[in-house]
PDB file of C-alpha atoms in Angstrom:
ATOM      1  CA  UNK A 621       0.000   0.000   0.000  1.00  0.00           C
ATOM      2  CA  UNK A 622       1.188   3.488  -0.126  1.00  0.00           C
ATOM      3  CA  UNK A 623       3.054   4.673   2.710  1.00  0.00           C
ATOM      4  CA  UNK A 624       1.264   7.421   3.794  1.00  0.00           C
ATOM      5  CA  UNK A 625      -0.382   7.505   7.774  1.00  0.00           C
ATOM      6  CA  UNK A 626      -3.960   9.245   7.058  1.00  0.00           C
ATOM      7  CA  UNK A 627      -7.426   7.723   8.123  1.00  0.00           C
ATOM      8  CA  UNK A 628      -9.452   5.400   5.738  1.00  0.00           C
ATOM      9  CA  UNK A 629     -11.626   8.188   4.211  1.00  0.00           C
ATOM     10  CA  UNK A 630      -8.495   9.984   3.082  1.00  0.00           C
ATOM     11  CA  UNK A 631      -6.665   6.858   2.197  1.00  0.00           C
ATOM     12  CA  UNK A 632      -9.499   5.800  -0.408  1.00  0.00           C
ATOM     13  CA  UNK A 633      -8.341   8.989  -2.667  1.00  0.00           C
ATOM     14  CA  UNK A 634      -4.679   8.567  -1.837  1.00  0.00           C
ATOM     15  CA  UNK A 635      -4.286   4.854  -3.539  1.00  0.00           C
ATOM     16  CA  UNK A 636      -5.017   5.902  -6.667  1.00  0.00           C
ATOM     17  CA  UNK A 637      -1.351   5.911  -7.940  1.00  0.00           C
ATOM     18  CA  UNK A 638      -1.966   2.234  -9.214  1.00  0.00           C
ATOM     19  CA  UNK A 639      -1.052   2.360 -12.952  1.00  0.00           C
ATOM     20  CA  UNK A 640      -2.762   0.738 -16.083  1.00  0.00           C
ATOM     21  CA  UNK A 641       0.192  -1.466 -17.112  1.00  0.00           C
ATOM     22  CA  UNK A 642       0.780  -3.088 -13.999  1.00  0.00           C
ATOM     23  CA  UNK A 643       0.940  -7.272 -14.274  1.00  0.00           C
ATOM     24  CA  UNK A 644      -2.194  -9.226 -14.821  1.00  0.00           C
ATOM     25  CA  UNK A 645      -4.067 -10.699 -12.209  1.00  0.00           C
ATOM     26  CA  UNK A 646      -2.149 -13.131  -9.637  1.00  0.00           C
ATOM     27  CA  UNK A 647      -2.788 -16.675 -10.364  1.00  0.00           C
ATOM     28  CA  UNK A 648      -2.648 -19.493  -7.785  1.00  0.00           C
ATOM     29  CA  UNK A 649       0.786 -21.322  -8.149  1.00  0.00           C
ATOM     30  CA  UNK A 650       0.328 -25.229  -8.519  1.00  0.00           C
ATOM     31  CA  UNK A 651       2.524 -26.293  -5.714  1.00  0.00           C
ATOM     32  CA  UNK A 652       2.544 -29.947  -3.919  1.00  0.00           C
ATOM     33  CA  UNK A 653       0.597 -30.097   0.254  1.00  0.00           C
ATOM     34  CA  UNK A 654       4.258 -29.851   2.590  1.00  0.00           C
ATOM     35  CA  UNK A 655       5.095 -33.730   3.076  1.00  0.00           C
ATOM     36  CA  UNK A 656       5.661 -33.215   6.927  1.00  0.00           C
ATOM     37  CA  UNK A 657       2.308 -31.150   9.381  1.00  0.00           C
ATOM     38  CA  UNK A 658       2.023 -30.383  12.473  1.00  0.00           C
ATOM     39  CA  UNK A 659      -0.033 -32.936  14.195  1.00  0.00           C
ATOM     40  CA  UNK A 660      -3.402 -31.216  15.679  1.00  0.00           C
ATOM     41  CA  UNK A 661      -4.378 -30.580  19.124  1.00  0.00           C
ATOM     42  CA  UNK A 662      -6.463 -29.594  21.576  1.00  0.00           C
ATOM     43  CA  UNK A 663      -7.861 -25.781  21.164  1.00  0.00           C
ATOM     44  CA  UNK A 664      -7.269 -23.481  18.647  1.00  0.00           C
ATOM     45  CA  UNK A 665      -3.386 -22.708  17.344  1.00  0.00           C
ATOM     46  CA  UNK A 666      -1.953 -19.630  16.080  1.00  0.00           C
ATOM     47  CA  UNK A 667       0.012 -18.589  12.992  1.00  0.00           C
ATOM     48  CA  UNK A 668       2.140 -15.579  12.309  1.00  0.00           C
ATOM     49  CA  UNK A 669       2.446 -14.949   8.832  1.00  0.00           C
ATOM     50  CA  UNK A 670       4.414 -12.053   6.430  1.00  0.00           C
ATOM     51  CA  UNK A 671       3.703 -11.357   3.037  1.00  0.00           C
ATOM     52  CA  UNK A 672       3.561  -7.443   1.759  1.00  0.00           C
ATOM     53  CA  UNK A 673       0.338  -5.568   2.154  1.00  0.00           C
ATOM     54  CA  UNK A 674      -1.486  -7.089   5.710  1.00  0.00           C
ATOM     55  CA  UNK A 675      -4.858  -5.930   4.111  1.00  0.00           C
ATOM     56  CA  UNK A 676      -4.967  -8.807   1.472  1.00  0.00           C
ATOM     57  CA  UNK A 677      -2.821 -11.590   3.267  1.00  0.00           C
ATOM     58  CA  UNK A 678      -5.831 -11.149   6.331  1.00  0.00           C
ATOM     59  CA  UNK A 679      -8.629 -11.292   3.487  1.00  0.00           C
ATOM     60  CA  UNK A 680      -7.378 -14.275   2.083  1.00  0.00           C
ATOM     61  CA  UNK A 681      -6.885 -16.386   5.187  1.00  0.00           C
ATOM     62  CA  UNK A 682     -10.183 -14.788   6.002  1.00  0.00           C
ATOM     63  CA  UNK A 683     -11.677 -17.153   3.470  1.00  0.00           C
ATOM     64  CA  UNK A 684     -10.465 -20.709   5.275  1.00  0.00           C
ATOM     65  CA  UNK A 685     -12.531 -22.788   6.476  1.00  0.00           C
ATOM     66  CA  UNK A 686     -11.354 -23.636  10.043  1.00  0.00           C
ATOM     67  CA  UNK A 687      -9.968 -20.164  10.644  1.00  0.00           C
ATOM     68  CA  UNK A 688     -11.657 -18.201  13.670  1.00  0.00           C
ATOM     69  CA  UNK A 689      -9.971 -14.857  12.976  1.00  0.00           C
ATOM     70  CA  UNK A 690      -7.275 -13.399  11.543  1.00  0.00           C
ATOM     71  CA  UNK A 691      -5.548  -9.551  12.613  1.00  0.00           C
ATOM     72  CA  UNK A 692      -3.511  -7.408  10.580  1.00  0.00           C
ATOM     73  CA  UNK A 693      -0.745  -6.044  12.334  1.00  0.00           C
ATOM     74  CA  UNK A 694       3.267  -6.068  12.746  1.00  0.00           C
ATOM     75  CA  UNK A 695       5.725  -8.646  13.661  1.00  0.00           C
ATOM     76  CA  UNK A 696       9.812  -8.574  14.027  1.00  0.00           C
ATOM     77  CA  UNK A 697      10.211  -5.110  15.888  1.00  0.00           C
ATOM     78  CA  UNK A 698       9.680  -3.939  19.318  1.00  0.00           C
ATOM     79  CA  UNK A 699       6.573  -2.680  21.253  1.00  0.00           C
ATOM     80  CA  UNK A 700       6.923   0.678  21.382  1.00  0.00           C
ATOM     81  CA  UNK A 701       7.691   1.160  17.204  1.00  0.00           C
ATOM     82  CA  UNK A 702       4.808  -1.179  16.279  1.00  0.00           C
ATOM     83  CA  UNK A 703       2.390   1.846  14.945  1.00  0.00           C
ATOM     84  CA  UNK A 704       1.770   2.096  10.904  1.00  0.00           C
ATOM     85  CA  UNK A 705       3.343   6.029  11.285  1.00  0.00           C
ATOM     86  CA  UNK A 706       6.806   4.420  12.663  1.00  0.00           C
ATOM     87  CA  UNK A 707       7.074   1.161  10.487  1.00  0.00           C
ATOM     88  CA  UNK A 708       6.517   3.093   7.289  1.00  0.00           C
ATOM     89  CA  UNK A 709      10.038   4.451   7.525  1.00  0.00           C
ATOM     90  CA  UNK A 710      11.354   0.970   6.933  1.00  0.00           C
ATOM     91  CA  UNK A 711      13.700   1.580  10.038  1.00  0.00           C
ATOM     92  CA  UNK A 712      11.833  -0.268  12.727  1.00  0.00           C
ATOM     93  CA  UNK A 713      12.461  -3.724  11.413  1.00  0.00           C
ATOM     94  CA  UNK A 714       8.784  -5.150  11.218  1.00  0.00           C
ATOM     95  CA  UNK A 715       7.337  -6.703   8.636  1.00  0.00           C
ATOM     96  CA  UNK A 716       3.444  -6.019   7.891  1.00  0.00           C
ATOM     97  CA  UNK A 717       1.812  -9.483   9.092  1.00  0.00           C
ATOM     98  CA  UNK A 718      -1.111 -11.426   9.736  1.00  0.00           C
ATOM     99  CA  UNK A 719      -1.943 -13.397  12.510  1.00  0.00           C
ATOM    100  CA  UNK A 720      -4.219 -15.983  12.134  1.00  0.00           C
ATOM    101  CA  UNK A 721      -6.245 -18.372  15.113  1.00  0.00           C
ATOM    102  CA  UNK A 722      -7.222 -21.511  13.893  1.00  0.00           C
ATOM    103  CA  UNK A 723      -8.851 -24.886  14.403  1.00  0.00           C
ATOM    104  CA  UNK A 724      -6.538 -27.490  13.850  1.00  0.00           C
ATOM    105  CA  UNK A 725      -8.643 -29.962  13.794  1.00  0.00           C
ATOM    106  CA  UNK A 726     -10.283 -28.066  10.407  1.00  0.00           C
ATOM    107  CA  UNK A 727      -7.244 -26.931   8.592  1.00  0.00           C
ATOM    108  CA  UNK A 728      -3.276 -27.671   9.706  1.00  0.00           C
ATOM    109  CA  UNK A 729      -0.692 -25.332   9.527  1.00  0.00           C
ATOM    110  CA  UNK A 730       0.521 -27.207   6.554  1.00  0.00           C
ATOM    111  CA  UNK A 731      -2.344 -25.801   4.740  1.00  0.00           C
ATOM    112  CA  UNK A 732      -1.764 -22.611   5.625  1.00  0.00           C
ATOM    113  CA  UNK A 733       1.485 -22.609   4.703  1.00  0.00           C
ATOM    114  CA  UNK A 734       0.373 -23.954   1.328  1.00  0.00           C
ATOM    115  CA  UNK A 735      -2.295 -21.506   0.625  1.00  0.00           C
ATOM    116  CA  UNK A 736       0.624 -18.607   2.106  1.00  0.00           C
ATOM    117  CA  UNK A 737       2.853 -19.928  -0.824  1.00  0.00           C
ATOM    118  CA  UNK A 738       0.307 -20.337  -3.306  1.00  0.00           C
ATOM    119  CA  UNK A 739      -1.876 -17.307  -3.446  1.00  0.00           C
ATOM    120  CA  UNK A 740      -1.280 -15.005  -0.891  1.00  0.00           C
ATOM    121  CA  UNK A 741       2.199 -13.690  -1.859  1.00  0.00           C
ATOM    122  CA  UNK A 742       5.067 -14.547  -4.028  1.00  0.00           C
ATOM    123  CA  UNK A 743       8.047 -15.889  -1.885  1.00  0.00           C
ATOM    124  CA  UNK A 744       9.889 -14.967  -4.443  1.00  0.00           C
ATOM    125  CA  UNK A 745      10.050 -11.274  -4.457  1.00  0.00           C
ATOM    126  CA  UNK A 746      12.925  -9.850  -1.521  1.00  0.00           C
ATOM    127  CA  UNK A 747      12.001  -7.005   0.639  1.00  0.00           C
ATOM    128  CA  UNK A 748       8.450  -6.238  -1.751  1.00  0.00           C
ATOM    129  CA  UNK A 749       5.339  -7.285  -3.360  1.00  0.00           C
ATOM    130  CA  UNK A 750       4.112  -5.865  -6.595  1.00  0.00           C
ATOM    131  CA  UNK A 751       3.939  -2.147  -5.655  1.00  0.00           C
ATOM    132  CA  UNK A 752       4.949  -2.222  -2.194  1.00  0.00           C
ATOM    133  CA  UNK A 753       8.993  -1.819  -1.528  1.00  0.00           C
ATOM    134  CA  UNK A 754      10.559  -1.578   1.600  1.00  0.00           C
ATOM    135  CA  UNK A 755      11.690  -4.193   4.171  1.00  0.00           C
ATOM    136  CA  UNK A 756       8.361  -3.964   6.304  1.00  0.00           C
ATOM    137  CA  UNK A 757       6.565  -5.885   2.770  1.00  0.00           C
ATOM    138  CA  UNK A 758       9.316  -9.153   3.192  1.00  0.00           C
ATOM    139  CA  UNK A 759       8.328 -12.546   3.085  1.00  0.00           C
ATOM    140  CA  UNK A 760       9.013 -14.048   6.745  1.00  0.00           C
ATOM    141  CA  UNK A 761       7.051 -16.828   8.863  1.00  0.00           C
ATOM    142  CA  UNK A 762       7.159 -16.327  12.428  1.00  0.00           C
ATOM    143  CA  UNK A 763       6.620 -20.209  13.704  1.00  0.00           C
ATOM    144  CA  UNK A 764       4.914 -20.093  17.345  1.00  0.00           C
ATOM    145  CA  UNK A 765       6.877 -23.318  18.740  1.00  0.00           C
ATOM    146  CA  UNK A 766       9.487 -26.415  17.353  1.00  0.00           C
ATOM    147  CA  UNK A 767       7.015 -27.950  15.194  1.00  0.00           C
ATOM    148  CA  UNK A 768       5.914 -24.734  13.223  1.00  0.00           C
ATOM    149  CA  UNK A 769       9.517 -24.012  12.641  1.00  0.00           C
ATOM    150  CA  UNK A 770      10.119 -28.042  11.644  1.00  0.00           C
ATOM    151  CA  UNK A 771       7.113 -28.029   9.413  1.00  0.00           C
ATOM    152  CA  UNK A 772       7.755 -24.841   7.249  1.00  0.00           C
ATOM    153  CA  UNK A 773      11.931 -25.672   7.233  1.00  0.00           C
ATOM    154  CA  UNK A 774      10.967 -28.635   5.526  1.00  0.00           C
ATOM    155  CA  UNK A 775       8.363 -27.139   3.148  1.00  0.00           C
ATOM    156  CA  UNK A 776      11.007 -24.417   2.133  1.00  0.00           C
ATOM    157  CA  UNK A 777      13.111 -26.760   1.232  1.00  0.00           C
ATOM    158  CA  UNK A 778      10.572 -29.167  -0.731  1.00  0.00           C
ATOM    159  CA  UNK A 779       9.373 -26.285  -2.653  1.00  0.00           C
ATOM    160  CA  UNK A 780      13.346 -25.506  -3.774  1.00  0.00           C
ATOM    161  CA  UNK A 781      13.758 -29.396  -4.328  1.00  0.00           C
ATOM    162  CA  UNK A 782      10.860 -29.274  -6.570  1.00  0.00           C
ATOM    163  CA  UNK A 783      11.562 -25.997  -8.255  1.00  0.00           C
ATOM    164  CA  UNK A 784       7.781 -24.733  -7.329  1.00  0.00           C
ATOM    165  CA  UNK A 785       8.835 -21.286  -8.958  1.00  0.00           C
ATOM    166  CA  UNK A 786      11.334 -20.114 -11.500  1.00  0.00           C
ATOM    167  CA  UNK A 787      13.161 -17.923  -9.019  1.00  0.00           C
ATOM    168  CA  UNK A 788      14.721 -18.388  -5.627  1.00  0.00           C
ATOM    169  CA  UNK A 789      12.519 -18.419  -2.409  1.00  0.00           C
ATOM    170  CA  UNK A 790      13.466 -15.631  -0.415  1.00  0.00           C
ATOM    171  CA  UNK A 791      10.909 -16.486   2.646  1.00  0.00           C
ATOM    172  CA  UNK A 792      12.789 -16.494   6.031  1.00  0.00           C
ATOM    173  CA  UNK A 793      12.046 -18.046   9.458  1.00  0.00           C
ATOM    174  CA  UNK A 794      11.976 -15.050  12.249  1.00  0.00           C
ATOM    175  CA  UNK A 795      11.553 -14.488  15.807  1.00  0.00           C
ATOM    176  CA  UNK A 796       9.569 -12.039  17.275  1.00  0.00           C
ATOM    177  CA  UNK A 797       6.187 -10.481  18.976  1.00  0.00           C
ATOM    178  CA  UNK A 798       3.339  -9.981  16.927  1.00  0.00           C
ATOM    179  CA  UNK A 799       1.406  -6.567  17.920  1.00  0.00           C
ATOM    180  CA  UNK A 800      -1.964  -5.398  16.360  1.00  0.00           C
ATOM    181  CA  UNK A 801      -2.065  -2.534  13.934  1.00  0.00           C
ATOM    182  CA  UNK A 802      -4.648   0.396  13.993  1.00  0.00           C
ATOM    183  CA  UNK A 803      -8.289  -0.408  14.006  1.00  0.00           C
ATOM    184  CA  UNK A 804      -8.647   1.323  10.716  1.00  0.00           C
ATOM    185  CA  UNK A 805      -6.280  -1.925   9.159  1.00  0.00           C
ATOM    186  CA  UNK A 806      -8.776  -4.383  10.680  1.00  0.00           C
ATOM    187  CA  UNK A 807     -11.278  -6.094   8.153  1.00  0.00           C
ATOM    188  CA  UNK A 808      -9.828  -3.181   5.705  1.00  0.00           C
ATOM    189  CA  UNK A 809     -10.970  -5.654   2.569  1.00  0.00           C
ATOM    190  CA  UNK A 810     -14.401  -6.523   3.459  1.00  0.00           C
ATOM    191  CA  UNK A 811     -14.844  -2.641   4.854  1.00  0.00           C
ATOM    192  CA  UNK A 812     -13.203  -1.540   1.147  1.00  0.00           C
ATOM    193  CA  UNK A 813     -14.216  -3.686  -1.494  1.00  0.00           C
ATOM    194  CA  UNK A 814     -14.274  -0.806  -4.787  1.00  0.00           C
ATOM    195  CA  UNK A 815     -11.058   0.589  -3.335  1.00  0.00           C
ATOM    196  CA  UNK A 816      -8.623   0.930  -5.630  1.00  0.00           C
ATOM    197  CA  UNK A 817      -5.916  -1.285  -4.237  1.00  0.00           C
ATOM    198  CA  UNK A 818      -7.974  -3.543  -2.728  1.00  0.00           C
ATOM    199  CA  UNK A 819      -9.302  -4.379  -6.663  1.00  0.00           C
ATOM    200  CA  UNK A 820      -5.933  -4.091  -8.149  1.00  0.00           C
ATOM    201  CA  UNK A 821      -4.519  -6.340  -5.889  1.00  0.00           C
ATOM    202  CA  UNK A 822      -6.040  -8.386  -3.600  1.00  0.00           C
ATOM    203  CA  UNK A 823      -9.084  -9.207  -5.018  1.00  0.00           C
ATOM    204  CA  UNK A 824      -7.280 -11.706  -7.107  1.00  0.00           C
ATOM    205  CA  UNK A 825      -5.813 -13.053  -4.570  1.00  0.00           C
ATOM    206  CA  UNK A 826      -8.711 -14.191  -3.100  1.00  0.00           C
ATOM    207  CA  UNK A 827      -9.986 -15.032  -5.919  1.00  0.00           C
ATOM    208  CA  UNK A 828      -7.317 -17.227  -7.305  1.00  0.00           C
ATOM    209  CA  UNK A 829      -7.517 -19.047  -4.088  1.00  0.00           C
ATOM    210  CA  UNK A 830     -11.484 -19.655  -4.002  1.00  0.00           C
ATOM    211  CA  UNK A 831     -10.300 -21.192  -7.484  1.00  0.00           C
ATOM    212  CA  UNK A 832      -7.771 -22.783  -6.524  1.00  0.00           C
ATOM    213  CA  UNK A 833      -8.692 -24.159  -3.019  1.00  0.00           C
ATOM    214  CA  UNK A 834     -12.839 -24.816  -3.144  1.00  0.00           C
ATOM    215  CA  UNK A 835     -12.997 -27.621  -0.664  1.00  0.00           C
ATOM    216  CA  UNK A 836     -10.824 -24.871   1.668  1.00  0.00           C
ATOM    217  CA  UNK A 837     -12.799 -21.694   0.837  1.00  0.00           C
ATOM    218  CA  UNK A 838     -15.394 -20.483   3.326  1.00  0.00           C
TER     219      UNK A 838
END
């Protein structure tokens, strides 16, 4: 998104920098379900996920079945830096991020991870997606215990194995508290739907997975 701090109603004119010759829609990239999950259990389990613009990475795990909620917010920095005004100087170390609560016992963390590869972002791209340049738009997982971090180790390295994508995956494994962003971030899809980024660029995404992913979509 643009990296300016104003409220939605402003925001909705400010966006409108997307340009007529930008790539066509995102597709859904045919990738194999990680050979190695995390085995479920009791109560619902949390994923922290980075992938460029929060606003479309919470719409489309929105969509999953077996997802209770998802927040947009900022992961990798510290506390007191974790507000949209400070991260947008690309100096505070977070990365835009999503974290999602989920049923287990309705959708692993495997599939997640899948649908994170697939259609929500393109691992491929370092420190950016599409428009969006700047550290805070990387590609980083945040795994919540041992078996998150075993599970999406191993997937990294079956998607390289398998050559998934013409370039390298960039995607890293990171440490670090998630924290909330504003209240105008929350639900900003749903709240948006004819804004301008919004239909450039995430409405394909979730798209492309509802086509993609049917017996996941909600």
């Amino acid at each position: 998104m643009l990296r300016i701090a104003l409220p939605v109603a402003a925001l909705a004119g400010a966006l409108l920098f997307v340009s007529a010759g930008a790539s066509s829609a995102e597709r859904a990239v045919p990738i194999p379900a990680p050979a190695a999950d995390v085995a479920p259990t009791k109560g619902p389990q949390v994923a922290v996920l980075a992938g460029g613009c929060f606003w479309g990475m919470e719409a489309v795990f929105q969509s999953v079945k077996g997802v209770q909620s998802v927040t947009s917010g900022y992961a990798g920095g510290a506390r007191g830096t974790a507000t949209y005004d400070q991260v947008s100087t690309e100096r505070t170390g977070h990365a835009e991020a999503v974290r999602i609560v989920y049923d287990p016992h309705k959708v692993s963390y495997g599939t997640l991870l899948r649908v994170y590869f697939s259609v929500a972002h393109d691992p491929t791209q370092l420190n950016r997606q599409t428009p969006d340049v700047g550290p805070s738009y990387r590609s980083a997982i945040f795994p919540q215990n041992a078996d998150q971090r075993r599970v999406a180790t191993a997937y990294i390295a079956q998607l390289t194995r398998a050559k998934a994508y013409p370039k390298p995956i960039v995607t890293k494994l990171e440490t670090g508290a998630f924290y909330p962003a504003e209240a105008y971030h929350q639900d900003f899809f749903w709240r948006n739907p004819t804004h301008p980024y919004i239909v450039r660029w995430d409405k394909p995404k979730v798209t492309a997975f509802r086509n993609a992913f049917p017996q996941l979509a909600n």
